[in-house]
Coordinates of C-alpha atoms and ligand atoms in Angstrom, one line a residue:
M1 CA -22.1 142.1 -74.5
L2 CA -22.1 144.3 -71.5
E3 CA -19.0 143.3 -69.5
V4 CA -16.5 146.1 -68.9
D5 CA -13.9 145.6 -66.2
L6 CA -14.0 149.3 -65.3
Y7 CA -17.7 149.0 -64.3
S8 CA -17.6 146.0 -61.9
D9 CA -18.2 148.1 -58.8
P10 CA -22.0 148.2 -58.0
D11 CA -21.5 151.3 -55.7
L12 CA -20.1 153.7 -58.3
L13 CA -21.4 155.3 -61.5
N14 CA -19.1 156.9 -64.0
V15 CA -20.9 160.1 -64.8
A16 CA -20.4 162.1 -68.0
A17 CA -22.9 164.8 -67.3
F18 CA -25.9 165.6 -65.2
Y19 CA -28.8 168.2 -65.5
P20 CA -31.3 168.6 -62.7
A21 CA -34.6 169.5 -64.5
T22 CA -35.8 169.8 -68.1
T23 CA -38.9 168.9 -70.1
T24 CA -37.2 168.0 -73.3
L25 CA -36.5 164.3 -72.9
G26 CA -39.4 162.3 -71.4
P27 CA -42.7 163.0 -69.7
G28 CA -42.9 166.0 -67.4
R29 CA -39.9 167.6 -65.7
R30 CA -37.1 165.3 -65.1
A31 CA -33.4 165.2 -64.4
I32 CA -31.0 163.8 -67.1
L33 CA -28.0 161.7 -66.3
W34 CA -25.4 160.9 -69.0
L35 CA -23.2 157.8 -68.3
Q36 CA -19.8 157.4 -69.9
G37 CA -18.8 154.6 -72.2
C38 CA -20.3 152.7 -75.2
L39 CA -19.0 149.7 -77.1
Q40 CA -21.0 150.5 -80.2
S41 CA -19.9 153.0 -82.8
C42 CA -23.1 154.2 -84.5
P43 CA -22.2 156.6 -87.4
H44 CA -23.3 160.1 -86.6
C45 CA -23.7 159.3 -82.9
V46 CA -24.8 162.5 -81.1
T47 CA -22.5 161.9 -78.1
P48 CA -19.3 160.6 -79.5
E49 CA -17.3 162.0 -76.6
M50 CA -19.2 159.7 -74.4
Q51 CA -18.2 156.5 -76.3
P52 CA -14.7 156.0 -74.8
I53 CA -14.4 153.7 -71.8
I54 CA -12.6 156.3 -69.7
E55 CA -12.9 157.5 -66.1
V56 CA -14.8 160.9 -66.1
E57 CA -16.4 161.4 -62.6
W58 CA -17.1 158.6 -60.2
I59 CA -20.2 159.2 -58.0
E60 CA -21.5 156.9 -55.3
V61 CA -24.9 155.5 -56.2
E62 CA -26.6 156.5 -53.0
E63 CA -25.1 160.0 -53.1
L64 CA -26.4 160.6 -56.7
A65 CA -29.8 159.0 -56.0
G66 CA -30.1 161.2 -52.9
L67 CA -29.3 164.3 -55.0
V68 CA -32.0 163.4 -57.6
A69 CA -34.5 162.6 -54.9
S70 CA -33.9 166.1 -53.4
I71 CA -34.7 168.1 -56.5
D72 CA -38.0 169.9 -56.2
G73 CA -40.6 169.6 -58.9
I74 CA -39.4 166.7 -61.0
E75 CA -41.3 163.5 -61.5
G76 CA -38.3 161.4 -62.4
I77 CA -35.0 160.9 -64.3
T78 CA -34.0 160.0 -67.8
V79 CA -30.7 158.1 -68.1
V80 CA -28.7 158.3 -71.4
G81 CA -25.2 158.0 -72.6
G82 CA -23.0 156.6 -73.9
E83 CA -24.5 153.2 -73.1
P84 CA -26.0 153.2 -69.6
L85 CA -26.4 149.4 -69.6
L86 CA -22.6 148.9 -69.4
Q87 CA -22.8 150.1 -65.8
Y88 CA -25.7 147.7 -65.1
R89 CA -24.6 146.7 -61.6
A90 CA -24.5 150.2 -60.2
L91 CA -27.4 151.4 -62.5
A92 CA -29.7 148.6 -61.1
R93 CA -29.1 149.9 -57.6
F94 CA -29.5 153.5 -58.6
L95 CA -32.9 152.9 -60.3
D96 CA -34.0 150.8 -57.4
F97 CA -33.2 153.6 -55.0
L98 CA -35.2 156.1 -57.0
K99 CA -38.2 153.9 -57.6
K100 CA -38.5 153.3 -53.8
R101 CA -38.8 157.1 -53.5
G102 CA -41.6 157.2 -56.1
L103 CA -39.6 158.7 -58.9
A104 CA -40.2 157.7 -62.5
T105 CA -37.4 156.2 -64.6
M106 CA -36.7 156.4 -68.4
L107 CA -33.7 154.7 -69.9
Y108 CA -32.0 154.8 -73.3
T109 CA -30.0 151.9 -74.7
G110 CA -28.3 151.0 -78.0
Y111 CA -29.2 147.3 -77.4
L112 CA -32.5 145.6 -78.0
Y113 CA -34.9 144.8 -75.2
E114 CA -35.0 141.2 -76.3
D115 CA -31.3 140.9 -76.0
L116 CA -31.3 142.5 -72.5
I117 CA -34.0 140.3 -71.0
G118 CA -32.1 137.3 -72.2
Y119 CA -28.8 138.5 -70.8
P120 CA -27.6 136.1 -68.0
R121 CA -27.2 138.7 -65.2
P122 CA -29.9 139.1 -62.6
E123 CA -29.1 142.8 -62.3
I124 CA -30.4 143.3 -65.8
G125 CA -33.9 141.9 -64.9
H126 CA -33.9 144.0 -61.7
L127 CA -33.0 147.1 -63.6
L128 CA -35.7 146.6 -66.3
S129 CA -38.3 145.9 -63.6
N130 CA -37.5 149.4 -62.2
T131 CA -37.7 151.1 -65.7
D132 CA -40.9 152.8 -66.7
I133 CA -39.9 153.7 -70.2
L134 CA -37.1 152.0 -72.3
V135 CA -36.0 153.5 -75.6
D136 CA -34.0 150.8 -77.3
G137 CA -31.8 150.2 -80.4
P138 CA -28.9 152.0 -82.1
Y139 CA -29.1 155.3 -83.8
L140 CA -29.5 155.0 -87.6
R141 CA -29.2 158.3 -89.5
E142 CA -31.3 157.1 -92.4
E143 CA -34.1 156.4 -90.0
D144 CA -33.9 159.8 -88.4
H145 CA -37.2 161.5 -89.2
G146 CA -37.4 163.8 -86.2
E147 CA -39.4 161.5 -84.0
M148 CA -40.2 162.6 -80.4
W149 CA -37.8 161.2 -77.8
R150 CA -36.1 159.1 -80.5
G151 CA -33.0 159.6 -82.6
S152 CA -34.3 157.3 -85.3
A153 CA -37.5 155.5 -86.1
N154 CA -36.0 152.0 -85.6
Q155 CA -35.7 152.8 -81.9
R156 CA -38.7 151.8 -79.9
I157 CA -40.4 153.5 -77.0
L158 CA -41.4 150.7 -74.7
F159 CA -43.6 151.3 -71.7
L160 CA -42.5 148.6 -69.3
S161 CA -44.7 149.6 -66.4
E162 CA -48.2 151.0 -65.9
R163 CA -46.9 154.4 -64.9
Y164 CA -47.2 156.0 -68.3
K165 CA -50.1 154.0 -69.6
G166 CA -51.9 156.2 -72.2
W167 CA -48.7 157.8 -73.4
E168 CA -48.5 155.5 -76.5
W169 CA -49.4 158.5 -78.7
V170 CA -45.9 159.8 -78.4
R171 CA -44.7 157.1 -80.8
R172 CA -46.6 158.8 -83.6
V173 CA -45.2 162.3 -83.0
K174 CA -42.5 163.7 -85.3
K175 CA -41.5 166.7 -83.2
R176 CA -38.7 167.0 -80.8
D177 CA -37.9 169.4 -78.0
L178 CA -34.4 170.6 -77.6
S179 CA -32.6 173.2 -75.5
L180 CA -29.0 174.1 -74.8
H181 CA -27.6 174.7 -71.4
Y182 CA -24.4 176.8 -71.2
S183 CA -22.2 176.5 -68.2
D184 CA -20.0 179.4 -66.8
D185 CA -16.9 177.7 -68.2
G186 CA -18.2 177.7 -71.7
R187 CA -19.2 174.1 -72.0
Y188 CA -22.7 173.2 -73.1
L189 CA -25.2 170.4 -72.8
L190 CA -27.7 169.5 -75.4
L191 CA -30.9 168.8 -73.5
G192 CA -32.9 166.6 -75.9
I193 CA -32.2 165.0 -79.3
P194 CA -30.9 167.4 -82.0
P195 CA -32.1 167.4 -85.7
A196 CA -29.9 165.4 -88.1
S197 CA -28.8 168.6 -89.8
L198 CA -27.1 169.7 -86.5
I199 CA -25.3 166.4 -86.3
L200 CA -24.1 166.8 -89.9
E201 CA -22.4 170.0 -89.1
K202 CA -20.6 169.1 -85.9
G203 CA -20.9 166.6 -83.1
P204 CA -21.8 168.3 -79.9
T205 CA -19.2 168.5 -77.2
I206 CA -19.8 168.2 -73.5
R207 CA -16.2 168.2 -72.1
Ligands
LIG301 S1 -25.4 153.2 -78.9 FE1 -25.9 155.4 -78.5 S2 -24.0 156.2 -77.5 FE2 -23.5 154.3 -78.4 S3 -22.6 154.8 -80.4 FE3 -24.7 154.3 -80.8 S4 -25.8 156.3 -80.6 FE4 -23.8 156.6 -79.7

């Protein structure tokens, strides 16, 4: 389910994009990390350019974690994709590094939590033990009702640790935050989950 030859090195992450601080995807101010590659093909995926298993930018786990830990004023990171779990070996080390520095972690996956905890790789359990919030399941357009932090209502917001105890109310909110970041070379990043109408018109492009 998660085995990709390209992602066998536990020291390197294949990074599609990175943004240092936003309030649009998770509690408080947090960095956002997009990891390249996904084996699923959800119709109307918001990041189709991040589905191919191709090399984009390899960054050493400790270097990237050190960069995140050095950002002032953030409480943690949100990891999206693509499918972050395909890089589970390096991602487990990355999250472990951040948790040891007191940062909060939020993770999106197209797989179900039950399938992940039953997956026969110890790194997966390690990774989940260092995840505060997991948003699981594939994107389903017909279930897209504008839910906060979720692309569609079938996706669950799972609080795996005590850190965000009391935040269960977000599951009932149908309001998203979204901002656009333009870089000097004309590329843009969608920071947050866009409305379905935007996806209908054109899939956003990062690179
Ligand atoms: S799991 Fe996520 S990244 Fe993969 S195709 Fe579905 S929506 Fe896109």
